[in-house]
Amino acid sequence: MDKKRNNKNKDTSYKTTYEPAVKNINKILNILKQEYPESVYTELKHRDAFQLLIATILSAQSTDKLVNKVTPELFKKYRSPEDFAHADINELEQDIKSTGFYKNKAKSIISCSKDIIDKFNGKMPEDIENLTSLFGVGRKTANVVLANVFDRQAIIVDTHVRRISYRLGLTVNQDPVKIEFDLMKITPRHSWSSFSHRIISLGRTICFARNPKCPECRLLKYCRYGQENI
């Protein structure tokens, strides 16, 4: 018992993946599908790729629920990349203030919108290379847009996917880009997007950053963290 309790406070650095998780990835995918059958798309409200891009930028260090409260009025006020590109930054900061880190987000939104106009004639790019060429847009944000609007298979490494894939033992990395490529090798391509969204749902309901509900998790027997800490 003492050994298990001490493990909870141990900052373990793994050097190899966890064989039960890697070998049983299809079983893990099936369990996630059973538990979260509807979790195949983002909860961020949007009408098109550009709106989702802006909403995803706003969601950094925030919650989808909070962002969804802000964007309806925001998208009435600013309807296009041109509107955001020419926005008064101080006014935009106030419009998005409740999402947190509003100064950086306002700068990113305006600069990103200018890039869309200058580089792509106001049209949203549809591939990872061009999306990540936009100011402030990383692979996670780009993959959210690709998976949810352009129907591309993409691994979305947000804080939940990062935490849970490491706990399961599907990766030994902490860097989101390295995790993305690790998961791409392990999971079938057709499942990349749904896997990402279902892991996010798991992180919001069971596998919390603090005090995860390991005894209630159906992935427990495939999870290195769960096996070490139960």
Short mmCIF file of C-alpha atoms in Angstrom, two decimals:
data_model
loop_
_atom_site.label_atom_id
_atom_site.label_comp_id
_atom_site.label_asym_id
_atom_site.label_seq_id
_atom_site.Cartn_x
_atom_site.Cartn_y
_atom_site.Cartn_z
CA MET A 1 0.00 0.00 0.00
CA ASP A 2 2.79 2.43 0.92
CA LYS A 3 4.56 1.71 -2.36
CA LYS A 4 1.43 2.51 -4.34
CA ARG A 5 0.84 5.71 -2.39
CA ASN A 6 4.40 6.89 -2.88
CA ASN A 7 4.17 6.32 -6.63
CA LYS A 8 1.45 8.95 -6.87
CA ASN A 9 3.95 11.63 -5.94
CA LYS A 10 6.74 10.23 -8.09
CA ASP A 11 7.76 12.18 -11.19
CA THR A 12 8.52 9.18 -13.37
CA SER A 13 10.49 9.62 -16.58
CA TYR A 14 9.78 6.66 -18.83
CA LYS A 15 12.22 5.50 -21.48
CA THR A 16 9.96 3.02 -23.25
CA THR A 17 6.30 2.81 -24.15
CA TYR A 18 3.96 0.52 -22.23
CA GLU A 19 3.48 -2.72 -24.12
CA PRO A 20 -0.09 -3.50 -22.91
CA ALA A 21 -1.27 -0.12 -24.22
CA VAL A 22 0.57 -0.26 -27.55
CA LYS A 23 -0.35 -3.88 -28.30
CA ASN A 24 -4.00 -3.33 -27.40
CA ILE A 25 -4.51 -0.01 -29.16
CA ASN A 26 -7.49 -1.36 -31.13
CA LYS A 27 -9.16 -2.49 -27.89
CA ILE A 28 -8.51 0.95 -26.43
CA LEU A 29 -10.07 2.56 -29.51
CA ASN A 30 -13.15 0.33 -29.22
CA ILE A 31 -13.60 1.12 -25.53
CA LEU A 32 -13.33 4.84 -26.23
CA LYS A 33 -15.90 4.49 -29.00
CA GLN A 34 -18.29 2.71 -26.63
CA GLU A 35 -17.81 5.27 -23.87
CA TYR A 36 -17.86 8.40 -26.05
CA PRO A 37 -19.70 7.54 -29.28
CA GLU A 38 -20.65 11.15 -29.98
CA SER A 39 -17.22 12.63 -29.28
CA VAL A 40 -15.99 12.90 -32.84
CA TYR A 41 -15.96 16.68 -33.30
CA THR A 42 -14.81 19.71 -31.36
CA GLU A 43 -17.24 21.38 -28.96
CA LEU A 44 -16.14 24.82 -30.16
CA LYS A 45 -19.00 26.47 -32.03
CA HIS A 46 -18.17 27.65 -35.54
CA ARG A 47 -19.64 28.08 -39.01
CA ASP A 48 -16.50 27.74 -41.07
CA ALA A 49 -12.77 27.10 -40.92
CA PHE A 50 -11.86 30.70 -40.12
CA GLN A 51 -14.25 30.89 -37.19
CA LEU A 52 -12.90 27.63 -35.83
CA LEU A 53 -9.36 28.92 -36.19
CA ILE A 54 -10.22 32.00 -34.12
CA ALA A 55 -12.14 29.95 -31.54
CA THR A 56 -9.23 27.54 -31.17
CA ILE A 57 -6.80 30.41 -30.59
CA LEU A 58 -9.15 31.73 -27.91
CA SER A 59 -9.41 28.30 -26.27
CA ALA A 60 -5.73 28.26 -25.23
CA GLN A 61 -5.58 28.24 -21.42
CA SER A 62 -9.36 28.52 -21.40
CA THR A 63 -12.37 26.22 -21.81
CA ASP A 64 -14.58 25.49 -24.80
CA LYS A 65 -17.60 26.46 -22.71
CA LEU A 66 -16.21 29.90 -21.97
CA VAL A 67 -15.08 30.46 -25.56
CA ASN A 68 -18.56 29.51 -26.79
CA LYS A 69 -19.99 32.30 -24.66
CA VAL A 70 -17.70 34.85 -26.28
CA THR A 71 -17.71 33.89 -29.96
CA PRO A 72 -21.38 34.45 -30.90
CA GLU A 73 -21.12 38.22 -30.35
CA LEU A 74 -17.52 38.28 -31.53
CA PHE A 75 -18.41 36.75 -34.88
CA LYS A 76 -21.29 39.16 -35.32
CA LYS A 77 -18.90 42.06 -34.84
CA TYR A 78 -16.03 40.63 -36.89
CA ARG A 79 -17.27 38.57 -39.84
CA SER A 80 -14.14 37.99 -41.91
CA PRO A 81 -10.35 37.96 -41.86
CA GLU A 82 -10.50 41.54 -43.12
CA ASP A 83 -12.60 42.62 -40.14
CA PHE A 84 -10.19 41.08 -37.66
CA ALA A 85 -7.12 42.31 -39.55
CA HIS A 86 -8.33 45.89 -39.28
CA ALA A 87 -9.66 45.62 -35.73
CA ASP A 88 -8.51 48.05 -33.07
CA ILE A 89 -6.33 45.87 -30.85
CA ASN A 90 -7.44 47.54 -27.62
CA GLU A 91 -11.08 47.03 -28.53
CA LEU A 92 -10.49 43.41 -29.54
CA GLU A 93 -8.70 42.78 -26.25
CA GLN A 94 -11.80 43.86 -24.39
CA ASP A 95 -14.01 41.73 -26.62
CA ILE A 96 -12.07 38.57 -25.72
CA LYS A 97 -10.84 39.49 -22.25
CA SER A 98 -12.85 36.84 -20.41
CA THR A 99 -10.98 34.03 -22.22
CA GLY A 100 -7.71 34.98 -20.53
CA PHE A 101 -4.32 35.92 -21.97
CA TYR A 102 -6.30 38.35 -24.08
CA LYS A 103 -3.38 40.59 -25.08
CA ASN A 104 -1.43 37.77 -26.70
CA LYS A 105 -4.59 36.31 -28.22
CA ALA A 106 -5.64 39.65 -29.73
CA LYS A 107 -2.20 40.07 -31.28
CA SER A 108 -2.28 36.55 -32.68
CA ILE A 109 -5.77 36.92 -34.12
CA ILE A 110 -4.99 40.21 -35.88
CA SER A 111 -1.62 39.02 -37.20
CA CYS A 112 -3.03 35.67 -38.26
CA SER A 113 -5.87 37.37 -40.13
CA LYS A 114 -3.40 39.60 -41.93
CA ASP A 115 -1.42 36.54 -42.97
CA ILE A 116 -4.55 34.93 -44.41
CA ILE A 117 -5.16 38.05 -46.50
CA ASP A 118 -1.54 38.64 -47.55
CA LYS A 119 -0.49 35.04 -48.16
CA PHE A 120 -3.71 33.37 -49.25
CA ASN A 121 -5.91 36.16 -50.64
CA GLY A 122 -8.28 35.91 -47.70
CA LYS A 123 -8.97 32.21 -48.15
CA MET A 124 -8.27 29.70 -45.40
CA PRO A 125 -5.45 27.28 -46.30
CA GLU A 126 -6.35 23.59 -46.17
CA ASP A 127 -3.07 21.87 -45.34
CA ILE A 128 -0.86 21.63 -42.28
CA GLU A 129 2.13 23.41 -43.82
CA ASN A 130 0.23 26.52 -44.86
CA LEU A 131 -1.90 26.62 -41.74
CA THR A 132 1.15 26.56 -39.51
CA SER A 133 2.70 29.36 -41.58
CA LEU A 134 0.06 31.68 -40.12
CA PHE A 135 1.14 33.82 -37.19
CA GLY A 136 0.53 32.10 -33.87
CA VAL A 137 -0.84 28.88 -35.37
CA GLY A 138 0.82 25.69 -34.18
CA ARG A 139 0.17 22.09 -35.19
CA LYS A 140 -2.51 21.56 -32.54
CA THR A 141 -4.59 24.51 -33.77
CA ALA A 142 -4.03 23.55 -37.41
CA ASN A 143 -5.07 19.96 -36.75
CA VAL A 144 -8.27 21.08 -35.03
CA VAL A 145 -9.24 22.92 -38.22
CA LEU A 146 -8.17 20.07 -40.51
CA ALA A 147 -10.06 17.43 -38.55
CA ASN A 148 -13.26 19.35 -37.93
CA VAL A 149 -13.75 21.40 -41.10
CA PHE A 150 -11.73 19.81 -43.87
CA ASP A 151 -12.45 16.23 -42.79
CA ARG A 152 -8.79 15.26 -42.64
CA GLN A 153 -7.49 12.67 -40.22
CA ALA A 154 -5.34 14.46 -37.64
CA ILE A 155 -3.97 13.86 -34.16
CA ILE A 156 -4.87 16.82 -31.95
CA VAL A 157 -2.47 17.07 -29.02
CA ASP A 158 -4.10 19.31 -26.46
CA THR A 159 -3.44 19.14 -22.71
CA HIS A 160 -5.72 16.09 -22.30
CA VAL A 161 -4.19 14.08 -25.15
CA ARG A 162 -0.72 14.97 -23.94
CA ARG A 163 -1.45 13.86 -20.37
CA ILE A 164 -3.40 10.70 -21.13
CA SER A 165 -1.23 9.34 -23.93
CA TYR A 166 1.75 9.64 -21.56
CA ARG A 167 -0.14 8.02 -18.68
CA LEU A 168 -1.29 5.16 -20.87
CA GLY A 169 2.26 4.63 -22.06
CA LEU A 170 1.63 5.33 -25.75
CA THR A 171 4.46 7.87 -25.69
CA VAL A 172 7.47 8.69 -23.56
CA ASN A 173 7.57 12.27 -24.78
CA GLN A 174 6.19 15.49 -23.31
CA ASP A 175 6.65 17.64 -26.41
CA PRO A 176 3.28 17.90 -28.24
CA VAL A 177 4.80 17.53 -31.73
CA LYS A 178 6.74 14.41 -30.74
CA ILE A 179 3.60 13.02 -29.11
CA GLU A 180 1.62 13.69 -32.28
CA PHE A 181 4.05 11.68 -34.39
CA ASP A 182 4.26 8.90 -31.80
CA LEU A 183 0.48 8.52 -31.82
CA MET A 184 0.36 8.62 -35.62
CA LYS A 185 2.62 5.56 -35.70
CA ILE A 186 0.59 3.61 -33.14
CA THR A 187 -3.03 4.41 -34.04
CA PRO A 188 -4.71 3.51 -37.37
CA ARG A 189 -4.94 6.54 -39.62
CA HIS A 190 -8.72 6.32 -39.97
CA SER A 191 -9.05 6.77 -36.21
CA TRP A 192 -6.76 9.75 -35.63
CA SER A 193 -9.43 12.43 -35.31
CA SER A 194 -11.97 10.40 -33.36
CA PHE A 195 -9.24 9.06 -31.06
CA SER A 196 -8.16 12.63 -30.27
CA HIS A 197 -11.67 13.83 -29.47
CA ARG A 198 -12.50 10.79 -27.39
CA ILE A 199 -9.31 11.08 -25.37
CA ILE A 200 -10.24 14.72 -24.74
CA SER A 201 -13.65 13.55 -23.47
CA LEU A 202 -11.92 11.01 -21.22
CA GLY A 203 -9.75 13.78 -19.82
CA ARG A 204 -12.78 15.91 -19.05
CA THR A 205 -14.74 13.15 -17.33
CA ILE A 206 -12.37 10.58 -15.81
CA CYS A 207 -8.64 11.13 -16.32
CA PHE A 208 -8.27 14.49 -14.60
CA ALA A 209 -4.85 16.09 -14.18
CA ARG A 210 -5.33 15.81 -10.43
CA ASN A 211 -7.11 12.94 -8.73
CA PRO A 212 -8.03 10.91 -11.84
CA LYS A 213 -10.82 8.39 -11.32
CA CYS A 214 -8.67 5.38 -12.21
CA PRO A 215 -10.97 2.76 -10.61
CA GLU A 216 -13.81 3.97 -12.87
CA CYS A 217 -11.77 4.00 -16.07
CA ARG A 218 -12.36 1.19 -18.54
CA LEU A 219 -8.82 1.65 -19.87
CA LEU A 220 -7.31 0.85 -16.47
CA LYS A 221 -5.86 -2.55 -17.36
CA TYR A 222 -4.05 -1.04 -20.36
CA CYS A 223 -2.76 2.02 -18.49
CA ARG A 224 0.71 2.19 -17.02
CA TYR A 225 -0.17 5.08 -14.70
CA GLY A 226 -3.31 3.34 -13.47
CA GLN A 227 -1.54 0.06 -12.81
CA GLU A 228 1.22 1.81 -10.87
CA ASN A 229 -1.06 4.02 -8.78
CA ILE A 230 -4.17 1.99 -7.94
#
